[in-house]
mmCIF file of C-alpha atoms and ligand atoms in Angstrom:
data_model
loop_
_atom_site.group_PDB
_atom_site.id
_atom_site.type_symbol
_atom_site.label_atom_id
_atom_site.label_comp_id
_atom_site.label_asym_id
_atom_site.label_seq_id
_atom_site.Cartn_x
_atom_site.Cartn_y
_atom_site.Cartn_z
ATOM 1 C CA MET A 2 -1.900 -18.710 -3.178
ATOM 2 C CA GLU A 3 -2.850 -21.898 -1.409
ATOM 3 C CA GLY A 4 -5.150 -24.490 -2.901
ATOM 4 C CA GLY A 5 -8.798 -23.511 -2.745
ATOM 5 C CA SER A 6 -8.136 -20.429 -0.636
ATOM 6 C CA ASN A 7 -8.171 -16.802 -1.659
ATOM 7 C CA ARG A 8 -5.416 -15.968 0.777
ATOM 8 C CA TYR A 9 -1.785 -15.461 -0.073
ATOM 9 C CA ASP A 10 0.545 -17.786 1.783
ATOM 10 C CA GLY A 11 2.583 -15.051 3.429
ATOM 11 C CA LYS A 12 5.693 -15.743 1.379
ATOM 12 C CA LEU A 13 7.454 -13.162 -0.706
ATOM 13 C CA ASP A 14 6.359 -12.980 -4.314
ATOM 14 C CA PHE A 15 9.702 -13.265 -6.124
ATOM 15 C CA THR A 16 8.357 -12.581 -9.581
ATOM 16 C CA TYR A 17 9.836 -9.105 -9.859
ATOM 17 C CA LYS A 18 12.276 -8.157 -12.629
ATOM 18 C CA ASN A 19 13.551 -4.817 -11.343
ATOM 19 C CA ASN A 20 16.135 -4.909 -8.579
ATOM 20 C CA PRO A 21 15.180 -3.475 -5.170
ATOM 21 C CA ILE A 22 15.916 0.241 -4.828
ATOM 22 C CA SER A 23 16.214 2.948 -2.183
ATOM 23 C CA ILE A 24 13.600 5.621 -1.603
ATOM 24 C CA ALA A 25 16.011 8.236 -3.008
ATOM 25 C CA GLN A 26 16.307 6.177 -6.200
ATOM 26 C CA MET A 27 12.521 5.867 -6.403
ATOM 27 C CA LYS A 28 12.169 9.634 -6.099
ATOM 28 C CA GLU A 29 14.898 10.181 -8.698
ATOM 29 C CA TRP A 30 13.072 7.816 -11.082
ATOM 30 C CA GLU A 31 9.781 9.557 -10.424
ATOM 31 C CA ASP A 32 11.297 13.020 -10.975
ATOM 32 C CA ALA A 33 12.930 11.914 -14.226
ATOM 33 C CA THR A 34 9.541 10.651 -15.374
ATOM 34 C CA TRP A 35 7.776 13.950 -14.733
ATOM 35 C CA ALA A 36 10.713 15.861 -16.263
ATOM 36 C CA ALA A 37 10.244 13.778 -19.434
ATOM 37 C CA GLY A 38 6.717 15.182 -19.709
ATOM 38 C CA ILE A 39 4.829 12.139 -18.441
ATOM 39 C CA GLU A 40 1.865 13.196 -16.343
ATOM 40 C CA GLU A 41 1.396 12.079 -12.787
ATOM 41 C CA GLU A 42 -2.311 11.395 -12.874
ATOM 42 C CA PRO A 43 -2.219 8.406 -15.271
ATOM 43 C CA VAL A 44 0.619 6.896 -13.221
ATOM 44 C CA MET A 45 -1.406 7.162 -10.036
ATOM 45 C CA ARG A 46 -4.363 5.694 -11.880
ATOM 46 C CA ARG A 47 -2.357 2.640 -12.942
ATOM 47 C CA ALA A 48 -0.940 2.256 -9.461
ATOM 48 C CA GLY A 49 -4.486 2.326 -8.099
ATOM 49 C CA LYS A 50 -5.621 -0.211 -10.683
ATOM 50 C CA ALA A 51 -2.848 -2.610 -9.637
ATOM 51 C CA VAL A 52 -4.000 -2.364 -6.019
ATOM 52 C CA ALA A 53 -7.612 -2.902 -7.083
ATOM 53 C CA GLU A 54 -6.671 -6.061 -8.968
ATOM 54 C CA VAL A 55 -4.944 -7.499 -5.917
ATOM 55 C CA ALA A 56 -7.850 -6.549 -3.640
ATOM 56 C CA GLU A 57 -10.233 -8.309 -6.022
ATOM 57 C CA LYS A 58 -8.019 -11.403 -6.058
ATOM 58 C CA VAL A 59 -8.093 -11.818 -2.303
ATOM 59 C CA THR A 60 -11.820 -11.149 -1.888
ATOM 60 C CA LYS A 61 -14.962 -12.397 -3.559
ATOM 61 C CA GLU A 62 -18.056 -10.799 -5.041
ATOM 62 C CA GLY A 63 -20.134 -9.044 -2.394
ATOM 63 C CA ASP A 64 -17.289 -8.754 0.140
ATOM 64 C CA SER A 65 -16.716 -5.429 1.860
ATOM 65 C CA ILE A 66 -13.559 -3.420 1.378
ATOM 66 C CA LEU A 67 -12.596 -0.345 3.384
ATOM 67 C CA VAL A 68 -10.260 1.981 1.499
ATOM 68 C CA LEU A 69 -8.298 4.429 3.645
ATOM 69 C CA ALA A 70 -6.871 7.371 1.724
ATOM 70 C CA GLY A 71 -4.375 9.661 3.439
ATOM 71 C CA LYS A 72 -3.516 13.230 2.519
ATOM 72 C CA GLY A 73 -0.749 12.617 -0.032
ATOM 73 C CA LYS A 74 -0.242 10.728 -3.272
ATOM 74 C CA ASN A 75 -0.381 7.414 -1.471
ATOM 75 C CA GLY A 76 -3.942 8.369 -0.639
ATOM 76 C CA GLY A 77 -4.415 9.401 -4.273
ATOM 77 C CA ASP A 78 -3.471 5.913 -5.420
ATOM 78 C CA ALA A 79 -5.937 4.477 -2.903
ATOM 79 C CA ILE A 80 -8.732 6.692 -4.248
ATOM 80 C CA TYR A 81 -8.125 5.313 -7.751
ATOM 81 C CA ALA A 82 -8.030 1.796 -6.329
ATOM 82 C CA ALA A 83 -11.498 2.367 -4.858
ATOM 83 C CA GLU A 84 -12.696 3.521 -8.264
ATOM 84 C CA TYR A 85 -11.447 0.389 -10.033
ATOM 85 C CA ILE A 86 -12.634 -2.313 -7.621
ATOM 86 C CA LYS A 87 -15.624 -4.118 -9.078
ATOM 87 C CA GLU A 88 -18.457 -6.143 -7.530
ATOM 88 C CA ARG A 89 -17.431 -5.481 -3.939
ATOM 89 C CA ASN A 90 -18.951 -3.154 -1.352
ATOM 90 C CA VAL A 91 -16.348 -0.434 -1.289
ATOM 91 C CA THR A 92 -16.268 2.265 1.368
ATOM 92 C CA LEU A 93 -13.777 5.021 0.676
ATOM 93 C CA VAL A 94 -12.624 7.138 3.603
ATOM 94 C CA LYS A 95 -10.660 10.226 2.598
ATOM 95 C CA ILE A 96 -8.946 11.116 5.817
ATOM 96 C CA THR A 97 -9.062 14.760 6.747
ATOM 97 C CA ASP A 98 -9.318 14.294 10.512
ATOM 98 C CA ALA A 99 -7.357 11.163 11.408
ATOM 99 C CA GLN A 100 -8.682 10.929 14.947
ATOM 100 C CA ALA A 101 -12.282 11.143 13.735
ATOM 101 C CA SER A 102 -11.753 8.350 11.180
ATOM 102 C CA ILE A 103 -10.695 5.758 13.745
ATOM 103 C CA LYS A 104 -14.333 4.866 14.247
ATOM 104 C CA ASP A 105 -14.639 3.943 10.541
ATOM 105 C CA ILE A 106 -12.122 1.174 11.165
ATOM 106 C CA ASP A 107 -13.571 0.142 14.512
ATOM 107 C CA GLU A 108 -17.014 -0.209 12.947
ATOM 108 C CA PHE A 109 -15.815 -2.098 9.857
ATOM 109 C CA GLY A 110 -16.795 -5.761 9.766
ATOM 110 C CA GLY A 111 -15.696 -6.646 6.231
ATOM 111 C CA GLU A 112 -13.027 -8.713 4.554
ATOM 112 C CA CYS A 113 -10.358 -6.284 3.356
ATOM 113 C CA ILE A 114 -8.764 -2.972 4.280
ATOM 114 C CA ILE A 115 -6.673 -0.991 1.825
ATOM 115 C CA ASP A 116 -3.988 1.038 3.552
ATOM 116 C CA GLY A 117 -3.317 4.255 1.660
ATOM 117 C CA LEU A 118 -2.335 6.347 4.696
ATOM 118 C CA PHE A 119 1.372 6.898 3.914
ATOM 119 C CA GLY A 120 3.829 5.642 1.355
ATOM 120 C CA ILE A 121 7.354 6.784 0.663
ATOM 121 C CA GLY A 122 6.488 10.322 1.790
ATOM 122 C CA LEU A 123 6.513 9.236 5.439
ATOM 123 C CA ASN A 124 9.225 11.267 7.174
ATOM 124 C CA ARG A 125 8.582 10.798 10.898
ATOM 125 C CA PRO A 126 6.852 8.394 13.256
ATOM 126 C CA MET A 127 3.081 8.514 13.198
ATOM 127 C CA GLU A 128 1.465 10.268 16.131
ATOM 128 C CA GLY A 129 -2.000 11.109 17.432
ATOM 129 C CA GLY A 130 -4.811 10.203 15.068
ATOM 130 C CA TRP A 131 -2.489 8.590 12.484
ATOM 131 C CA LYS A 132 -1.048 6.345 15.136
ATOM 132 C CA GLY A 133 -4.583 5.622 16.301
ATOM 133 C CA LEU A 134 -5.691 4.655 12.784
ATOM 134 C CA THR A 135 -2.773 2.269 12.419
ATOM 135 C CA GLU A 136 -3.385 0.698 15.798
ATOM 136 C CA ALA A 137 -7.068 0.300 14.900
ATOM 137 C CA ILE A 138 -6.155 -1.543 11.666
ATOM 138 C CA ASN A 139 -3.747 -3.820 13.506
ATOM 139 C CA LYS A 140 -6.329 -4.532 16.189
ATOM 140 C CA LYS A 141 -8.786 -5.638 13.479
ATOM 141 C CA THR A 142 -6.165 -8.000 12.072
ATOM 142 C CA TYR A 143 -5.524 -9.399 15.514
ATOM 143 C CA LEU A 144 -9.229 -10.001 16.083
ATOM 144 C CA ASN A 145 -9.834 -11.351 12.581
ATOM 145 C CA PRO A 146 -6.910 -13.351 11.184
ATOM 146 C CA ASN A 147 -8.789 -13.723 7.864
ATOM 147 C CA LEU A 148 -8.807 -9.987 7.261
ATOM 148 C CA GLU A 149 -6.751 -8.986 4.242
ATOM 149 C CA VAL A 150 -4.815 -5.752 4.623
ATOM 150 C CA VAL A 151 -3.466 -4.535 1.300
ATOM 151 C CA ALA A 152 -0.790 -1.854 1.650
ATOM 152 C CA VAL A 153 -0.482 0.732 -1.100
ATOM 153 C CA ASP A 154 3.235 0.954 -2.001
ATOM 154 C CA THR A 155 4.452 0.437 1.600
ATOM 155 C CA PRO A 156 2.740 -0.472 4.855
ATOM 156 C CA SER A 157 2.099 2.914 6.470
ATOM 157 C CA GLY A 158 4.758 3.583 9.094
ATOM 158 C CA LEU A 159 7.457 1.497 7.438
ATOM 159 C CA ASP A 160 10.730 3.104 6.412
ATOM 160 C CA GLY A 161 11.302 1.645 2.953
ATOM 161 C CA ASP A 162 15.085 2.029 3.247
ATOM 162 C CA SER A 163 15.728 0.432 6.639
ATOM 163 C CA GLY A 164 12.706 -1.838 6.758
ATOM 164 C CA GLU A 165 12.062 -0.562 10.287
ATOM 165 C CA ALA A 166 8.707 0.715 11.490
ATOM 166 C CA LEU A 167 9.275 4.346 12.490
ATOM 167 C CA GLY A 168 8.532 4.661 16.191
ATOM 168 C CA GLY A 169 8.022 0.897 16.258
ATOM 169 C CA LEU A 170 4.601 1.081 14.610
ATOM 170 C CA ALA A 171 3.379 0.325 11.090
ATOM 171 C CA VAL A 172 0.349 -1.217 9.472
ATOM 172 C CA LYS A 173 0.588 -5.003 9.538
ATOM 173 C CA ALA A 174 -0.186 -5.751 5.906
ATOM 174 C CA THR A 175 -0.992 -9.181 4.525
ATOM 175 C CA ILE A 176 0.048 -7.971 1.072
ATOM 176 C CA THR A 177 2.085 -4.978 -0.063
ATOM 177 C CA VAL A 178 1.635 -3.797 -3.634
ATOM 178 C CA THR A 179 4.706 -1.716 -4.304
ATOM 179 C CA PHE A 180 5.242 0.407 -7.408
ATOM 180 C CA GLY A 181 8.097 0.470 -9.876
ATOM 181 C CA ALA A 182 10.449 -1.735 -7.861
ATOM 182 C CA ILE A 183 10.614 -3.303 -4.421
ATOM 183 C CA LYS A 184 11.986 -0.859 -1.866
ATOM 184 C CA LYS A 185 15.125 -2.463 -0.507
ATOM 185 C CA GLY A 186 14.175 -2.241 3.177
ATOM 186 C CA MET A 187 11.191 -4.457 2.495
ATOM 187 C CA LEU A 188 13.490 -7.433 2.083
ATOM 188 C CA SER A 189 15.074 -7.030 5.518
ATOM 189 C CA GLU A 190 14.225 -9.226 8.478
ATOM 190 C CA SER A 191 12.793 -6.222 10.341
ATOM 191 C CA ALA A 192 10.193 -5.611 7.612
ATOM 192 C CA LYS A 193 8.739 -9.105 7.761
ATOM 193 C CA PRO A 194 6.097 -8.463 10.440
ATOM 194 C CA TRP A 195 4.729 -5.554 8.406
ATOM 195 C CA VAL A 196 4.933 -6.240 4.672
ATOM 196 C CA GLY A 197 3.277 -9.648 4.257
ATOM 197 C CA SER A 198 3.569 -10.871 0.670
ATOM 198 C CA ILE A 199 5.175 -8.373 -1.666
ATOM 199 C CA ILE A 200 3.858 -7.785 -5.128
ATOM 200 C CA ALA A 201 5.826 -5.467 -7.381
ATOM 201 C CA ALA A 202 3.571 -3.586 -9.784
ATOM 202 C CA GLU A 203 6.452 -2.614 -12.039
ATOM 203 C CA GLU A 204 4.512 -1.226 -14.966
ATOM 204 C CA VAL A 205 2.723 1.860 -13.744
ATOM 205 C CA GLY A 206 3.758 4.159 -16.571
ATOM 206 C CA LEU A 207 7.085 5.460 -15.281
ATOM 207 C CA LEU A 208 10.107 5.704 -17.591
ATOM 208 C CA PRO A 209 11.857 2.325 -18.101
ATOM 209 C CA TYR A 210 13.689 1.114 -14.970
ATOM 210 C CA PRO A 211 16.822 3.288 -14.933
ATOM 211 C CA PHE A 212 19.073 1.379 -12.495
ATOM 212 C CA LYS A 213 21.355 -1.637 -12.860
HETATM 213 N N1 LIG B 316 7.061 6.367 -6.801
HETATM 214 C C1 LIG B 316 6.233 6.489 -7.823
HETATM 215 O O1 LIG B 316 6.605 6.304 -8.921
HETATM 216 C C2 LIG B 316 4.872 6.881 -7.596
HETATM 217 C C3 LIG B 316 4.390 7.005 -6.329
HETATM 218 N N2 LIG B 316 3.151 7.426 -6.067
HETATM 219 C C4 LIG B 316 2.598 7.299 -4.761
HETATM 220 O O2 LIG B 316 2.966 8.428 -4.033
HETATM 221 C C5 LIG B 316 3.409 8.029 -2.750
HETATM 222 C C6 LIG B 316 4.219 9.107 -2.132
HETATM 223 O O3 LIG B 316 3.375 10.209 -2.054
HETATM 224 P P1 LIG B 316 3.701 11.538 -1.220
HETATM 225 O O4 LIG B 316 2.577 12.471 -1.461
HETATM 226 O O5 LIG B 316 5.060 11.984 -1.550
HETATM 227 O O6 LIG B 316 3.747 11.049 0.289
HETATM 228 P P2 LIG B 316 2.764 10.222 1.201
HETATM 229 O O7 LIG B 316 1.435 10.060 0.567
HETATM 230 O O8 LIG B 316 3.496 9.004 1.603
HETATM 231 O O9 LIG B 316 2.649 11.161 2.492
HETATM 232 C C7 LIG B 316 1.979 12.402 2.401
HETATM 233 C C8 LIG B 316 2.510 13.450 3.318
HETATM 234 O O10 LIG B 316 2.312 13.105 4.674
HETATM 235 C C9 LIG B 316 3.192 13.882 5.500
HETATM 236 N N3 LIG B 316 3.749 13.025 6.535
HETATM 237 C C10 LIG B 316 4.876 12.271 6.477
HETATM 238 N N4 LIG B 316 5.041 11.568 7.601
HETATM 239 C C11 LIG B 316 3.980 11.894 8.403
HETATM 240 C C12 LIG B 316 3.571 11.496 9.699
HETATM 241 N N5 LIG B 316 4.280 10.625 10.414
HETATM 242 N N6 LIG B 316 2.450 12.004 10.219
HETATM 243 C C13 LIG B 316 1.698 12.887 9.529
HETATM 244 N N7 LIG B 316 2.029 13.327 8.269
HETATM 245 C C14 LIG B 316 3.154 12.824 7.728
HETATM 246 C C15 LIG B 316 4.245 14.430 4.603
HETATM 247 O O11 LIG B 316 4.064 15.810 4.488
HETATM 248 P P3 LIG B 316 4.592 16.842 5.610
HETATM 249 O O12 LIG B 316 4.609 18.149 4.906
HETATM 250 O O13 LIG B 316 3.593 16.805 6.741
HETATM 251 O O14 LIG B 316 5.948 16.390 6.065
HETATM 252 C C16 LIG B 316 4.001 13.699 3.264
HETATM 253 O O15 LIG B 316 4.381 14.464 2.184
HETATM 254 C C17 LIG B 316 4.089 6.714 -3.015
HETATM 255 O O16 LIG B 316 4.276 5.948 -1.852
HETATM 256 C C18 LIG B 316 3.099 6.083 -3.981
HETATM 257 O O17 LIG B 316 2.023 5.490 -3.298
HETATM 258 C C19 LIG B 316 2.329 8.036 -7.103
HETATM 259 O O18 LIG B 316 1.269 7.204 -7.420
HETATM 260 C C20 LIG B 316 3.105 8.281 -8.400
HETATM 261 C C21 LIG B 316 4.032 7.178 -8.761
HETATM 262 K K1 LIG B 317 0.410 2.713 2.525
#
């Protein structure tokens, strides 16, 4: 943070303990957690709470926050984030028709967008309405450099292994709140335009970090 400002300074937050991991390792860790009998819902809840805390940090009371929740668990985390954010005007958009939701972004005039479109489940470049949503977010950032864009786990569109935007397009986040451990691609040069500051929310209720 810079003196007197709510904004992060765009530098990587190096406070993480767990080493960066691949997406396959993240999935392995997740699967081991469920296999140990830990339920998914409380983990998503804690992930959402971590995002909410960051969104509160970079906004002030009365600010408006648009929460975009996609169709998978990344969207699930975003829905919990919306639930936990206090003293802000929160609008939650659960995206069922991506094309139709573009107008929700175009019409938004507030201070922060939470990107819960896609996380590590992204498996191909975004197209159609999803591409349109991402372009609409990035256009808002371009028009309003003070807009905070908080990515849930990864900026939507980013391949967490390579750090490349699939199809050349991802959400341009100002902050990425990633769960468990930083995804290794996020540290690459190619990820820099998309990830912003990285915050590792390491304690979301998974089994202890299983890698060296
Ligand atoms: N890692 C953890 O410990 C935890 C992670 N959590 C969060 O869960 C997401 C990953 O969630 P998942 O449901 O697996 O995937 P996504 O939400 O990223 O994506 C949902 C589905 O979207 C489809 N998909 C993929 N690419 C595209 C695309 N380009 N266009 C349209 N649709 C796409 C894909 O399904 P398909 O069947 O269509 O292929 C995805 O499955 C992780 O990032 C965290 O945020 C949990 O909180 C638990 C802890
Ligand atoms: K995301």
